[in-house]
Short mmCIF file of C-alpha atoms in Angstrom, two decimals:
data_model
loop_
_atom_site.label_atom_id
_atom_site.label_comp_id
_atom_site.label_asym_id
_atom_site.label_seq_id
_atom_site.Cartn_x
_atom_site.Cartn_y
_atom_site.Cartn_z
CA UNK J 86 22.64 16.48 -30.36
CA UNK J 87 23.33 13.43 -32.49
CA UNK J 88 22.35 10.05 -31.11
CA UNK J 89 23.24 6.68 -32.56
CA UNK J 90 20.91 4.43 -30.60
CA UNK J 91 18.00 2.54 -32.14
CA UNK J 92 15.14 4.78 -31.08
CA UNK J 93 12.50 2.27 -32.23
CA UNK J 94 13.56 0.18 -29.22
CA UNK J 95 12.82 3.10 -26.88
CA UNK J 96 9.26 3.29 -28.21
CA UNK J 97 8.74 -0.47 -28.13
CA UNK J 98 10.15 -0.73 -24.58
CA UNK J 99 7.86 2.10 -23.45
CA UNK J 100 4.81 0.34 -24.88
CA UNK J 101 5.76 -2.96 -23.24
CA UNK J 102 6.23 -1.20 -19.87
CA UNK J 103 2.91 0.59 -20.32
CA UNK J 104 1.15 -2.72 -20.97
CA UNK J 105 2.76 -4.16 -17.82
CA UNK J 106 1.77 -1.17 -15.68
CA UNK J 107 -1.81 -1.26 -16.93
CA UNK J 108 -2.06 -5.00 -16.43
CA UNK J 109 -0.70 -4.73 -12.87
CA UNK J 110 -3.23 -1.99 -12.08
CA UNK J 111 -6.20 -3.56 -13.83
CA UNK J 112 -6.55 -0.70 -16.33
CA UNK J 113 -6.57 -0.62 -20.10
CA UNK J 114 -4.11 0.93 -22.48
CA UNK J 115 -6.67 1.71 -25.17
CA UNK J 116 -5.65 2.23 -28.79
CA UNK J 117 -5.97 6.00 -28.34
CA UNK J 118 -3.82 6.02 -25.18
CA UNK J 119 -1.25 3.77 -26.85
CA UNK J 120 -1.01 6.07 -29.87
CA UNK J 121 -0.60 9.15 -27.66
CA UNK J 122 2.15 7.34 -25.74
CA UNK J 123 3.86 6.43 -29.03
CA UNK J 124 3.73 10.07 -30.10
CA UNK J 125 5.18 11.23 -26.79
CA UNK J 126 8.01 8.70 -27.24
CA UNK J 127 8.51 9.55 -30.94
CA UNK J 128 11.62 11.52 -29.99
CA UNK J 129 13.59 12.53 -26.94
CA UNK J 130 12.25 16.04 -27.25
CA UNK J 131 9.22 17.14 -25.25
CA UNK J 132 5.96 17.30 -27.18
CA UNK J 133 2.97 19.54 -26.54
CA UNK J 134 -0.65 18.43 -26.46
CA UNK J 135 -1.50 20.34 -29.62
CA UNK J 136 1.46 18.76 -31.45
CA UNK J 137 0.03 15.37 -30.45
CA UNK J 138 -3.41 16.45 -31.64
CA UNK J 139 -1.98 17.49 -35.01
CA UNK J 140 -0.20 14.14 -35.43
CA UNK J 141 -3.38 12.24 -34.54
CA UNK J 142 -5.24 14.21 -37.20
CA UNK J 143 -2.46 13.43 -39.69
CA UNK J 144 -3.13 9.77 -38.85
CA UNK J 145 -6.70 10.38 -40.03
CA UNK J 146 -8.23 10.30 -36.56
CA UNK J 147 -10.97 12.76 -35.64
CA UNK J 148 -9.33 13.76 -32.38
CA UNK J 149 -10.29 16.78 -30.30
CA UNK J 150 -8.28 18.49 -27.54
CA UNK J 151 -10.27 16.82 -24.71
CA UNK J 152 -9.42 13.40 -26.21
CA UNK J 153 -5.71 14.15 -26.11
CA UNK J 154 -5.86 15.64 -22.62
CA UNK J 155 -7.80 12.64 -21.27
CA UNK J 156 -5.18 10.27 -22.73
CA UNK J 157 -2.34 12.39 -21.31
CA UNK J 158 -4.05 12.53 -17.90
CA UNK J 159 -4.29 8.74 -17.89
CA UNK J 160 -0.61 8.40 -18.85
CA UNK J 161 0.38 10.95 -16.18
CA UNK J 162 -1.73 9.26 -13.51
CA UNK J 163 0.02 5.98 -14.19
CA UNK J 164 3.52 7.46 -14.31
CA UNK J 165 4.05 6.62 -17.98
CA UNK J 166 4.80 10.22 -18.96
CA UNK J 167 5.96 13.36 -17.19
CA UNK J 168 4.74 16.89 -17.73
CA UNK J 169 7.54 19.39 -18.01
CA UNK J 170 6.02 22.44 -16.37
CA UNK J 171 8.52 24.93 -17.78
CA UNK J 172 7.75 23.85 -21.35
CA UNK J 173 4.09 22.85 -20.95
CA UNK J 174 5.04 19.65 -22.74
CA UNK J 175 5.29 15.91 -22.12
CA UNK J 176 8.10 13.38 -22.14
CA UNK J 177 7.99 9.62 -21.66
CA UNK J 178 9.08 8.08 -18.36
CA UNK J 179 11.66 5.32 -18.87
CA UNK J 180 11.11 3.89 -15.36
CA UNK J 181 7.42 3.92 -14.41
CA UNK J 182 6.44 2.48 -11.05
CA UNK J 183 5.36 -1.10 -11.77
CA UNK J 184 3.59 -1.62 -8.43
CA UNK J 185 -0.14 -2.13 -8.40
CA UNK J 186 -0.93 0.95 -6.40
CA UNK J 187 -3.84 2.38 -8.35
CA UNK J 188 -4.50 5.65 -10.08
CA UNK J 189 -2.04 8.31 -9.08
CA UNK J 190 0.69 5.74 -8.41
CA UNK J 191 3.02 7.42 -10.84
CA UNK J 192 2.63 10.86 -9.31
CA UNK J 193 4.55 10.42 -6.10
CA UNK J 194 7.20 7.86 -7.04
CA UNK J 195 10.81 8.65 -7.70
CA UNK J 196 12.33 12.08 -7.55
CA UNK J 197 13.24 13.17 -11.01
CA UNK J 198 15.72 15.61 -12.43
CA UNK J 199 15.22 16.69 -16.02
CA UNK J 200 18.18 18.09 -17.90
CA UNK J 201 16.63 20.09 -20.74
CA UNK J 202 18.89 21.22 -23.57
CA UNK J 203 17.67 24.62 -24.70
CA UNK J 204 19.35 24.21 -28.09
CA UNK J 205 18.50 20.70 -29.37
CA UNK J 206 15.56 20.20 -26.95
CA UNK J 207 16.71 16.75 -25.88
CA UNK J 208 15.56 15.94 -22.36
CA UNK J 209 17.48 13.54 -20.13
CA UNK J 210 15.69 12.07 -17.12
CA UNK J 211 18.10 11.49 -14.25
CA UNK J 212 17.55 9.42 -11.12
CA UNK J 213 20.22 10.10 -8.52
CA UNK J 214 19.91 9.04 -4.89
CA UNK J 215 22.05 12.02 -3.85
CA UNK J 216 19.45 14.36 -5.33
CA UNK J 217 16.65 12.32 -3.72
CA UNK J 218 18.29 12.66 -0.30
CA UNK J 219 18.97 16.37 -0.81
CA UNK J 220 15.36 17.07 -1.81
CA UNK J 221 14.05 14.98 1.09
CA UNK J 222 16.37 16.83 3.47
CA UNK J 223 15.23 20.26 2.32
CA UNK J 224 11.57 19.26 2.58
CA UNK J 225 12.08 17.77 6.06
CA UNK J 226 13.94 20.89 7.22
CA UNK J 227 10.88 22.96 6.38
CA UNK J 228 8.43 20.34 7.74
CA UNK J 229 7.05 19.94 4.23
CA UNK J 230 5.48 16.72 2.95
CA UNK J 231 6.23 16.48 -0.80
CA UNK J 232 3.76 14.75 -3.06
CA UNK J 233 5.83 14.98 -6.18
CA UNK J 234 9.52 15.76 -6.59
CA UNK J 235 10.58 17.10 -9.95
CA UNK J 236 13.40 19.48 -10.85
CA UNK J 237 13.86 20.91 -14.33
CA UNK J 238 17.31 22.19 -15.24
CA UNK J 239 17.76 24.08 -18.51
CA UNK J 240 21.10 24.47 -20.22
CA UNK J 241 23.21 22.89 -22.92
CA UNK J 242 23.81 19.15 -23.32
CA UNK J 243 27.28 17.78 -23.99
CA UNK J 244 26.65 17.74 -27.74
CA UNK J 245 25.52 21.38 -27.86
CA UNK J 246 27.92 22.87 -25.34
CA UNK J 247 30.66 25.00 -26.89
CA UNK J 248 33.18 23.40 -24.54
CA UNK J 249 32.51 19.95 -26.08
CA UNK J 250 33.36 20.98 -29.67
#
C-alpha cells in the first residue's frame, strides 16, 4: 500500500502523547522506552520484539531481550502500544487513554478492531461505536465481563485488493 502522509508526524505525535500519558500518571518515559516506542511507530506495519532488539543493537545499544520486553510491557500497560496476538507483534496506539488511572489503564479502554493487510502488512486501528456496542452485547448475553476488547481481522487493504486495481 502506498501512503502519501508525512509519517514523521505520526512518530512525533505518538511521542508527545506518550509524554502526556506518563506525566498524567506520574511515570517516566525513559530514553529506552522512548526509543522502543519510536521503533514501534517507525512504520504502520507491526514489529516484533526481536526486530526491535536488532534495531536497538544497530543503534549501538547493548540491549538484551528482557530490556525490550520490559519496555514493551510498560508501553502496553499504559496503552501506548497494542500487541497483535495473531502476529506476536506490536503496533502503536494512536489514541491512548489520557486519564490518570494508573498502571493497566490502557488495557481495558476502548474496544479496538485491527484491519491487518496480509500482503503489505499495514495495520489500521479502527474505533467504531457500532462494534463497541456489538461486542458489549455479545459479552452481556453470555454474562461475561470483558477486560480487554480487541478483534483482529486479516485480509487485503484497499491498495492491495484486486478489486481496487
